[in-house]
Amino acid sequence: MISNSKPLQHTGAIVGRLAPSPTGYLHLGNAWAFLCAWLGMRSRGGRLIMRIEDIDPQRSKPEYIHALCEDLRWLGLDWDAGPGAAEPEHPCDQISDAGGTAPAHQLYQQSGRLHLYRQAMLELEKRGLAYPCFCTRKELRSLAGAPQAGEPAEVAYPGICRGLGPEERASRIAKGHNYSWRLRFQENFQERHLAFDDLVYGRVKLGMEQTGGDFAVCRSDGVFAYQLAVVLDDIAMGVNQIVRGVDIITSTPRQLFLYDLFDAPPPEYAHVPLVLDHEGERLAKRHASISLRGLRESGVRPEAVIGWLACWSGLRNEVALRSAGDLLNDFSFSAIKHEPDLLPPDIADILRDLSR
Ligand code: GLU
Protein backbone atom coordinates (compact mmCIF):
# COMPACT_ATOMS: atom_id res chain seq x y z
CA MET A 1 0.00 0.00 0.00
CA ILE A 2 1.25 3.44 -0.85
CA SER A 3 0.38 6.33 1.39
CA ASN A 4 -0.64 9.88 0.52
CA SER A 5 -2.49 11.16 -2.47
CA LYS A 6 0.75 12.38 -4.03
CA PRO A 7 2.32 9.34 -5.69
CA LEU A 8 5.63 8.15 -4.37
CA GLN A 9 8.45 8.67 -6.80
CA HIS A 10 10.97 6.32 -5.28
CA THR A 11 11.28 3.41 -7.60
CA GLY A 12 14.80 2.56 -6.46
CA ALA A 13 15.97 1.44 -3.05
CA ILE A 14 13.65 1.31 -0.08
CA VAL A 15 15.25 3.10 2.82
CA GLY A 16 14.13 3.13 6.43
CA ARG A 17 15.61 4.48 9.58
CA LEU A 18 15.99 3.94 13.29
CA ALA A 19 15.81 7.40 14.83
CA PRO A 20 16.39 7.17 18.58
CA SER A 21 16.83 10.18 20.83
CA PRO A 22 19.72 9.42 23.19
CA THR A 23 17.94 10.56 26.33
CA GLY A 24 17.91 7.31 28.31
CA TYR A 25 18.19 3.55 28.01
CA LEU A 26 15.92 1.84 25.50
CA HIS A 27 12.85 0.14 26.92
CA LEU A 28 10.45 -2.48 25.67
CA GLY A 29 8.45 0.15 23.76
CA ASN A 30 11.52 1.32 21.86
CA ALA A 31 12.42 -2.30 21.15
CA TRP A 32 8.97 -2.84 19.64
CA ALA A 33 9.09 0.27 17.39
CA PHE A 34 12.63 -0.48 16.20
CA LEU A 35 11.77 -4.11 15.58
CA CYS A 36 8.92 -2.92 13.32
CA ALA A 37 11.22 -0.51 11.45
CA TRP A 38 13.70 -3.34 10.96
CA LEU A 39 11.02 -5.78 9.77
CA GLY A 40 9.57 -3.14 7.41
CA MET A 41 12.93 -2.81 5.68
CA ARG A 42 14.38 -6.29 5.88
CA SER A 43 11.17 -7.92 4.66
CA ARG A 44 11.49 -5.90 1.46
CA GLY A 45 15.26 -5.98 1.06
CA GLY A 46 15.59 -2.31 1.98
CA ARG A 47 18.42 -0.41 3.62
CA LEU A 48 18.24 0.74 7.20
CA ILE A 49 19.94 3.86 8.57
CA MET A 50 20.70 4.68 12.19
CA ARG A 51 20.19 8.37 12.86
CA ILE A 52 20.77 9.83 16.27
CA GLU A 53 18.22 12.49 17.12
CA ASP A 54 20.27 14.52 19.58
CA ILE A 55 18.98 17.89 18.48
CA ASP A 56 18.08 18.98 22.00
CA PRO A 57 21.39 19.48 23.80
CA GLN A 58 19.71 19.64 27.20
CA ARG A 59 18.08 16.23 26.95
CA SER A 60 20.62 14.23 24.92
CA LYS A 61 23.62 12.46 26.43
CA PRO A 62 26.40 11.00 24.27
CA GLU A 63 26.83 7.95 26.54
CA TYR A 64 23.36 6.73 25.57
CA ILE A 65 24.37 6.47 21.89
CA HIS A 66 26.80 3.65 22.53
CA ALA A 67 24.33 2.01 24.93
CA LEU A 68 21.44 2.05 22.47
CA CYS A 69 23.52 0.59 19.66
CA GLU A 70 24.65 -2.15 22.02
CA ASP A 71 21.08 -2.87 23.17
CA LEU A 72 19.71 -3.05 19.63
CA ARG A 73 22.50 -5.36 18.51
CA TRP A 74 21.77 -7.56 21.50
CA LEU A 75 18.15 -7.69 20.36
CA GLY A 76 19.40 -8.96 17.00
CA LEU A 77 18.78 -5.88 14.87
CA ASP A 78 21.33 -4.54 12.41
CA TRP A 79 21.56 -1.48 10.20
CA ASP A 80 23.57 -0.44 7.18
CA ALA A 81 24.71 3.10 7.85
CA GLY A 82 25.21 5.51 10.72
CA PRO A 83 26.66 4.99 14.21
CA GLY A 84 27.19 1.37 15.13
CA ALA A 85 26.49 -0.03 11.63
CA ALA A 86 27.97 -3.50 11.18
CA GLU A 87 29.77 -2.58 7.98
CA PRO A 88 29.49 1.18 7.82
CA GLU A 89 29.23 2.55 4.34
CA HIS A 90 31.05 5.75 3.66
CA PRO A 91 28.59 8.31 5.02
CA CYS A 92 29.28 10.93 2.35
CA ASP A 93 28.14 8.56 -0.39
CA GLN A 94 24.79 8.13 1.25
CA ILE A 95 23.70 11.62 2.12
CA SER A 96 22.84 14.04 -0.64
CA ASP A 97 23.84 17.13 1.31
CA ALA A 98 27.08 15.99 2.87
CA GLY A 99 28.56 19.49 2.78
CA GLY A 100 29.19 21.68 5.80
CA THR A 101 31.80 21.55 8.44
CA ALA A 102 30.86 18.49 10.46
CA PRO A 103 33.12 15.45 10.36
CA ALA A 104 31.64 12.70 8.18
CA HIS A 105 30.76 10.36 11.06
CA GLN A 106 28.58 13.08 12.58
CA LEU A 107 26.38 13.34 9.50
CA TYR A 108 24.05 10.75 10.97
CA GLN A 109 23.72 12.74 14.17
CA GLN A 110 21.45 15.74 14.26
CA SER A 111 23.94 17.70 16.37
CA GLY A 112 26.30 17.51 13.37
CA ARG A 113 23.67 18.77 10.93
CA LEU A 114 22.67 22.08 12.48
CA HIS A 115 24.10 24.05 9.53
CA LEU A 116 21.59 22.32 7.24
CA TYR A 117 18.63 23.18 9.46
CA ARG A 118 19.84 26.79 9.67
CA GLN A 119 20.07 26.99 5.88
CA ALA A 120 16.53 25.61 5.44
CA MET A 121 15.22 27.94 8.14
CA LEU A 122 16.64 30.94 6.28
CA GLU A 123 15.04 29.74 3.09
CA LEU A 124 11.61 29.39 4.75
CA GLU A 125 11.99 32.86 6.18
CA LYS A 126 12.96 34.31 2.80
CA ARG A 127 9.95 32.68 1.17
CA GLY A 128 7.70 34.37 3.74
CA LEU A 129 6.63 31.01 5.16
CA ALA A 130 7.96 31.51 8.68
CA TYR A 131 7.31 34.30 11.15
CA PRO A 132 8.68 35.22 14.57
CA CYS A 133 6.31 34.42 17.45
CA PHE A 134 6.71 36.33 20.71
CA CYS A 135 4.06 34.43 22.69
CA THR A 136 5.36 32.97 25.92
CA ARG A 137 4.58 29.42 27.02
CA LYS A 138 2.51 30.83 29.86
CA GLU A 139 0.36 32.87 27.48
CA LEU A 140 -0.13 29.89 25.22
CA ARG A 141 -1.06 27.67 28.15
CA SER A 142 -3.71 30.05 29.37
CA LEU A 143 -5.18 30.29 25.87
CA ALA A 144 -5.34 26.54 25.61
CA GLY A 145 -7.30 26.22 28.85
CA ALA A 146 -6.44 23.48 31.32
CA PRO A 147 -5.33 20.35 29.47
CA GLN A 148 -5.87 16.93 31.04
CA ALA A 149 -2.86 15.71 32.97
CA GLY A 150 -0.11 14.85 30.51
CA GLU A 151 -2.33 15.34 27.47
CA PRO A 152 -1.39 18.00 24.96
CA ALA A 153 -4.18 20.53 24.51
CA GLU A 154 -6.02 20.09 21.25
CA VAL A 155 -6.06 23.73 20.31
CA ALA A 156 -4.40 25.18 17.24
CA TYR A 157 -2.10 28.16 17.80
CA PRO A 158 -4.52 31.08 17.52
CA GLY A 159 -2.24 33.05 15.22
CA ILE A 160 -1.54 35.96 17.58
CA CYS A 161 1.82 36.85 15.99
CA ARG A 162 0.96 35.76 12.47
CA GLY A 163 -0.22 39.19 11.35
CA LEU A 164 2.32 41.43 13.12
CA GLY A 165 3.72 44.05 10.74
CA PRO A 166 7.42 44.32 9.98
CA GLU A 167 7.83 47.41 12.18
CA GLU A 168 6.21 45.84 15.21
CA ARG A 169 8.35 42.76 14.77
CA ALA A 170 11.54 44.78 14.41
CA SER A 171 10.70 46.86 17.44
CA ARG A 172 10.04 43.82 19.64
CA ILE A 173 13.24 42.17 18.48
CA ALA A 174 15.16 45.41 19.13
CA LYS A 175 13.72 45.47 22.66
CA GLY A 176 15.17 42.03 23.23
CA HIS A 177 11.89 40.05 23.34
CA ASN A 178 12.41 36.33 22.93
CA TYR A 179 10.83 34.70 19.92
CA SER A 180 10.46 31.36 18.24
CA TRP A 181 9.82 30.82 14.52
CA ARG A 182 6.49 29.42 13.39
CA LEU A 183 5.44 28.17 10.00
CA ARG A 184 2.34 29.46 8.19
CA PHE A 185 0.69 26.07 8.20
CA GLN A 186 -2.90 27.04 8.85
CA GLU A 187 -3.13 29.38 5.84
CA ASN A 188 -1.29 27.08 3.45
CA PHE A 189 -2.13 23.48 4.32
CA GLN A 190 -3.99 21.21 1.93
CA GLU A 191 -6.39 18.37 2.68
CA ARG A 192 -3.78 15.77 1.72
CA HIS A 193 -1.66 16.91 4.68
CA LEU A 194 -4.40 16.12 7.19
CA ALA A 195 -5.62 12.85 5.67
CA PHE A 196 -3.19 10.11 4.71
CA ASP A 197 -2.90 6.35 4.50
CA ASP A 198 -1.03 4.62 7.25
CA LEU A 199 0.36 1.11 6.81
CA VAL A 200 -0.98 0.04 10.22
CA TYR A 201 -4.02 2.24 10.91
CA GLY A 202 -5.28 2.66 7.34
CA ARG A 203 -6.87 5.96 6.37
CA VAL A 204 -6.11 8.56 9.04
CA LYS A 205 -7.82 11.94 9.19
CA LEU A 206 -6.77 14.58 11.66
CA GLY A 207 -8.15 18.00 12.54
CA MET A 208 -6.06 21.17 12.45
CA GLU A 209 -6.45 21.51 16.23
CA GLN A 210 -4.79 18.11 16.74
CA THR A 211 -1.75 19.25 14.79
CA GLY A 212 -1.42 22.46 16.81
CA GLY A 213 -1.81 24.78 13.79
CA ASP A 214 1.11 27.05 12.88
CA PHE A 215 3.95 25.09 14.43
CA ALA A 216 7.39 26.08 15.66
CA VAL A 217 10.39 25.26 13.49
CA CYS A 218 12.88 26.92 15.79
CA ARG A 219 12.51 27.45 19.54
CA SER A 220 13.24 30.75 21.24
CA ASP A 221 16.50 29.30 22.60
CA GLY A 222 17.67 28.63 19.03
CA VAL A 223 17.10 24.86 19.11
CA PHE A 224 15.56 23.69 15.82
CA ALA A 225 12.30 21.84 16.17
CA TYR A 226 12.04 18.09 15.74
CA GLN A 227 9.52 18.61 12.89
CA LEU A 228 11.98 20.51 10.74
CA ALA A 229 15.05 18.43 11.49
CA VAL A 230 13.39 15.08 10.97
CA VAL A 231 11.95 15.99 7.56
CA LEU A 232 15.17 17.54 6.29
CA ASP A 233 17.14 14.50 7.44
CA ASP A 234 14.72 12.00 5.97
CA ILE A 235 14.79 13.82 2.63
CA ALA A 236 18.59 14.10 2.60
CA MET A 237 19.03 10.45 3.55
CA GLY A 238 16.54 9.19 0.98
CA VAL A 239 14.28 7.68 3.65
CA ASN A 240 11.00 6.59 2.09
CA GLN A 241 9.45 4.45 4.83
CA ILE A 242 8.98 5.87 8.31
CA VAL A 243 8.02 3.56 11.16
CA ARG A 244 7.41 5.10 14.58
CA GLY A 245 5.10 5.17 17.58
CA VAL A 246 1.51 6.23 17.10
CA ASP A 247 2.06 8.95 19.71
CA ILE A 248 3.78 10.95 16.94
CA ILE A 249 0.94 10.57 14.43
CA THR A 250 -0.25 14.16 14.97
CA SER A 251 3.16 15.33 13.69
CA THR A 252 2.57 13.67 10.35
CA PRO A 253 0.38 16.46 8.82
CA ARG A 254 3.03 19.02 9.74
CA GLN A 255 5.70 16.85 8.20
CA LEU A 256 3.71 16.20 5.02
CA PHE A 257 3.36 19.97 4.70
CA LEU A 258 7.14 20.34 5.02
CA TYR A 259 7.72 17.70 2.31
CA ASP A 260 5.61 19.84 0.01
CA LEU A 261 7.45 23.03 0.93
CA PHE A 262 10.75 21.34 0.14
CA ASP A 263 9.28 19.82 -3.00
CA ALA A 264 10.11 16.26 -1.98
CA PRO A 265 7.94 13.15 -2.34
CA PRO A 266 6.45 12.04 0.99
CA PRO A 267 7.44 8.69 2.52
CA GLU A 268 5.21 5.78 3.49
CA TYR A 269 4.17 5.94 7.13
CA ALA A 270 3.60 3.10 9.55
CA HIS A 271 2.61 4.26 13.02
CA VAL A 272 2.78 1.39 15.47
CA PRO A 273 0.83 1.06 18.73
CA LEU A 274 2.60 2.00 21.94
CA VAL A 275 3.60 -0.45 24.61
CA LEU A 276 1.78 0.81 27.71
CA ASP A 277 2.34 -0.35 31.26
CA HIS A 278 -0.37 -2.09 33.30
CA GLU A 279 -1.82 1.30 34.26
CA GLY A 280 -1.97 2.49 30.68
CA GLU A 281 1.05 4.79 31.06
CA ARG A 282 3.68 5.21 28.36
CA LEU A 283 6.99 3.61 29.20
CA ALA A 284 9.62 6.03 30.46
CA LYS A 285 12.86 6.07 32.34
CA ARG A 286 11.16 5.12 35.61
CA HIS A 287 10.44 1.72 34.08
CA ALA A 288 14.10 0.78 34.55
CA SER A 289 13.28 -2.88 35.19
CA ILE A 290 11.95 -3.20 31.66
CA SER A 291 14.78 -1.34 29.98
CA LEU A 292 16.44 -3.71 27.52
CA ARG A 293 19.54 -3.38 29.64
CA GLY A 294 17.70 -4.23 32.85
CA LEU A 295 16.04 -7.24 31.23
CA ARG A 296 19.29 -8.50 29.76
CA GLU A 297 21.09 -8.15 33.09
CA SER A 298 18.34 -10.12 34.82
CA GLY A 299 18.81 -13.05 32.46
CA VAL A 300 16.21 -12.37 29.75
CA ARG A 301 17.10 -13.57 26.26
CA PRO A 302 16.47 -11.38 23.21
CA GLU A 303 14.36 -14.15 21.66
CA ALA A 304 12.02 -13.93 24.65
CA VAL A 305 11.55 -10.19 24.12
CA ILE A 306 10.87 -10.60 20.41
CA GLY A 307 8.72 -13.71 20.82
CA TRP A 308 6.58 -12.04 23.47
CA LEU A 309 6.18 -8.80 21.46
CA ALA A 310 5.24 -10.81 18.36
CA CYS A 311 2.32 -12.40 20.19
CA TRP A 312 1.30 -9.23 22.05
CA SER A 313 1.12 -7.31 18.75
CA GLY A 314 -0.74 -9.93 16.74
CA LEU A 315 2.17 -10.90 14.48
CA ARG A 316 2.09 -14.41 15.95
CA ASN A 317 -0.63 -16.41 17.67
CA GLU A 318 1.37 -17.87 20.49
CA VAL A 319 4.30 -16.91 22.66
CA ALA A 320 7.55 -18.69 21.83
CA LEU A 321 11.23 -17.84 21.63
CA ARG A 322 11.80 -16.13 18.28
CA SER A 323 14.50 -14.11 16.60
CA ALA A 324 13.75 -10.97 14.57
CA GLY A 325 14.55 -13.00 11.45
CA ASP A 326 11.83 -15.54 12.39
CA LEU A 327 9.21 -12.84 11.80
CA LEU A 328 10.42 -11.83 8.36
CA ASN A 329 8.79 -14.14 5.84
CA ASP A 330 5.15 -13.18 6.35
CA PHE A 331 5.64 -9.78 7.93
CA SER A 332 2.89 -7.27 7.23
CA PHE A 333 2.12 -4.01 9.00
CA SER A 334 -1.57 -4.70 8.52
CA ALA A 335 -1.36 -7.71 10.87
CA ILE A 336 -0.47 -5.46 13.82
CA LYS A 337 -3.33 -4.94 16.32
CA HIS A 338 -4.42 -1.33 16.64
CA GLU A 339 -4.93 -1.58 20.38
CA PRO A 340 -2.91 -4.37 21.92
CA ASP A 341 -3.26 -5.20 25.63
CA LEU A 342 -1.52 -3.31 28.41
CA LEU A 343 1.67 -4.91 29.70
CA PRO A 344 1.10 -7.38 32.50
CA PRO A 345 2.60 -6.00 35.74
CA ASP A 346 4.92 -9.03 35.99
CA ILE A 347 6.23 -8.74 32.44
CA ALA A 348 9.88 -8.97 33.56
CA ASP A 349 9.15 -12.31 35.30
CA ILE A 350 7.24 -13.58 32.28
CA LEU A 351 10.18 -12.80 30.01
CA ARG A 352 12.61 -14.40 32.44
CA ASP A 353 10.55 -17.58 32.62
CA LEU A 354 10.32 -17.67 28.84
CA SER A 355 14.12 -17.40 28.63
CA ARG A 356 14.74 -20.55 30.68
N1 GLU B 1 13.47 10.66 17.66
C1 GLU B 1 12.08 10.46 17.87
C2 GLU B 1 11.85 9.73 19.17
O1 GLU B 1 12.77 9.16 19.72
C3 GLU B 1 11.45 9.66 16.73
C4 GLU B 1 11.16 10.53 15.61
C5 GLU B 1 10.52 9.87 14.41
O2 GLU B 1 10.57 8.65 14.29
O3 GLU B 1 10.04 10.60 13.56
O4 GLU B 1 10.77 9.76 19.68
CSV table of C-alpha atoms and ligand atoms in Angstrom, one decimal, residues 17-23 30 34 51-54 110 226 230 234 242-245 247-248 251 255 269 282, ligand 1:
chain,number,residue,atom,x,y,z
A,17,ARG,CA,15.6,4.5,9.6
A,18,LEU,CA,16.0,3.9,13.3
A,19,ALA,CA,15.8,7.4,14.8
A,20,PRO,CA,16.4,7.2,18.6
A,21,SER,CA,16.8,10.2,20.8
A,22,PRO,CA,19.7,9.4,23.2
A,23,THR,CA,17.9,10.6,26.3
A,30,ASN,CA,11.5,1.3,21.9
A,34,PHE,CA,12.6,-0.5,16.2
A,51,ARG,CA,20.2,8.4,12.9
A,52,ILE,CA,20.8,9.8,16.3
A,53,GLU,CA,18.2,12.5,17.1
A,54,ASP,CA,20.3,14.5,19.6
A,110,GLN,CA,21.4,15.7,14.3
A,226,TYR,CA,12.0,18.1,15.7
A,230,VAL,CA,13.4,15.1,11.0
A,234,ASP,CA,14.7,12.0,6.0
A,242,ILE,CA,9.0,5.9,8.3
A,243,VAL,CA,8.0,3.6,11.2
A,244,ARG,CA,7.4,5.1,14.6
A,245,GLY,CA,5.1,5.2,17.6
A,247,ASP,CA,2.1,8.9,19.7
A,248,ILE,CA,3.8,11.0,16.9
A,251,SER,CA,3.2,15.3,13.7
A,255,GLN,CA,5.7,16.9,8.2
A,269,TYR,CA,4.2,5.9,7.1
A,282,ARG,CA,3.7,5.2,28.4
B,1,GLU,N1,13.5,10.7,17.7
B,1,GLU,C1,12.1,10.5,17.9
B,1,GLU,C2,11.9,9.7,19.2
B,1,GLU,O1,12.8,9.2,19.7
B,1,GLU,C3,11.5,9.7,16.7
B,1,GLU,C4,11.2,10.5,15.6
B,1,GLU,C5,10.5,9.9,14.4
B,1,GLU,O2,10.6,8.6,14.3
B,1,GLU,O3,10.0,10.6,13.6
B,1,GLU,O4,10.8,9.8,19.7
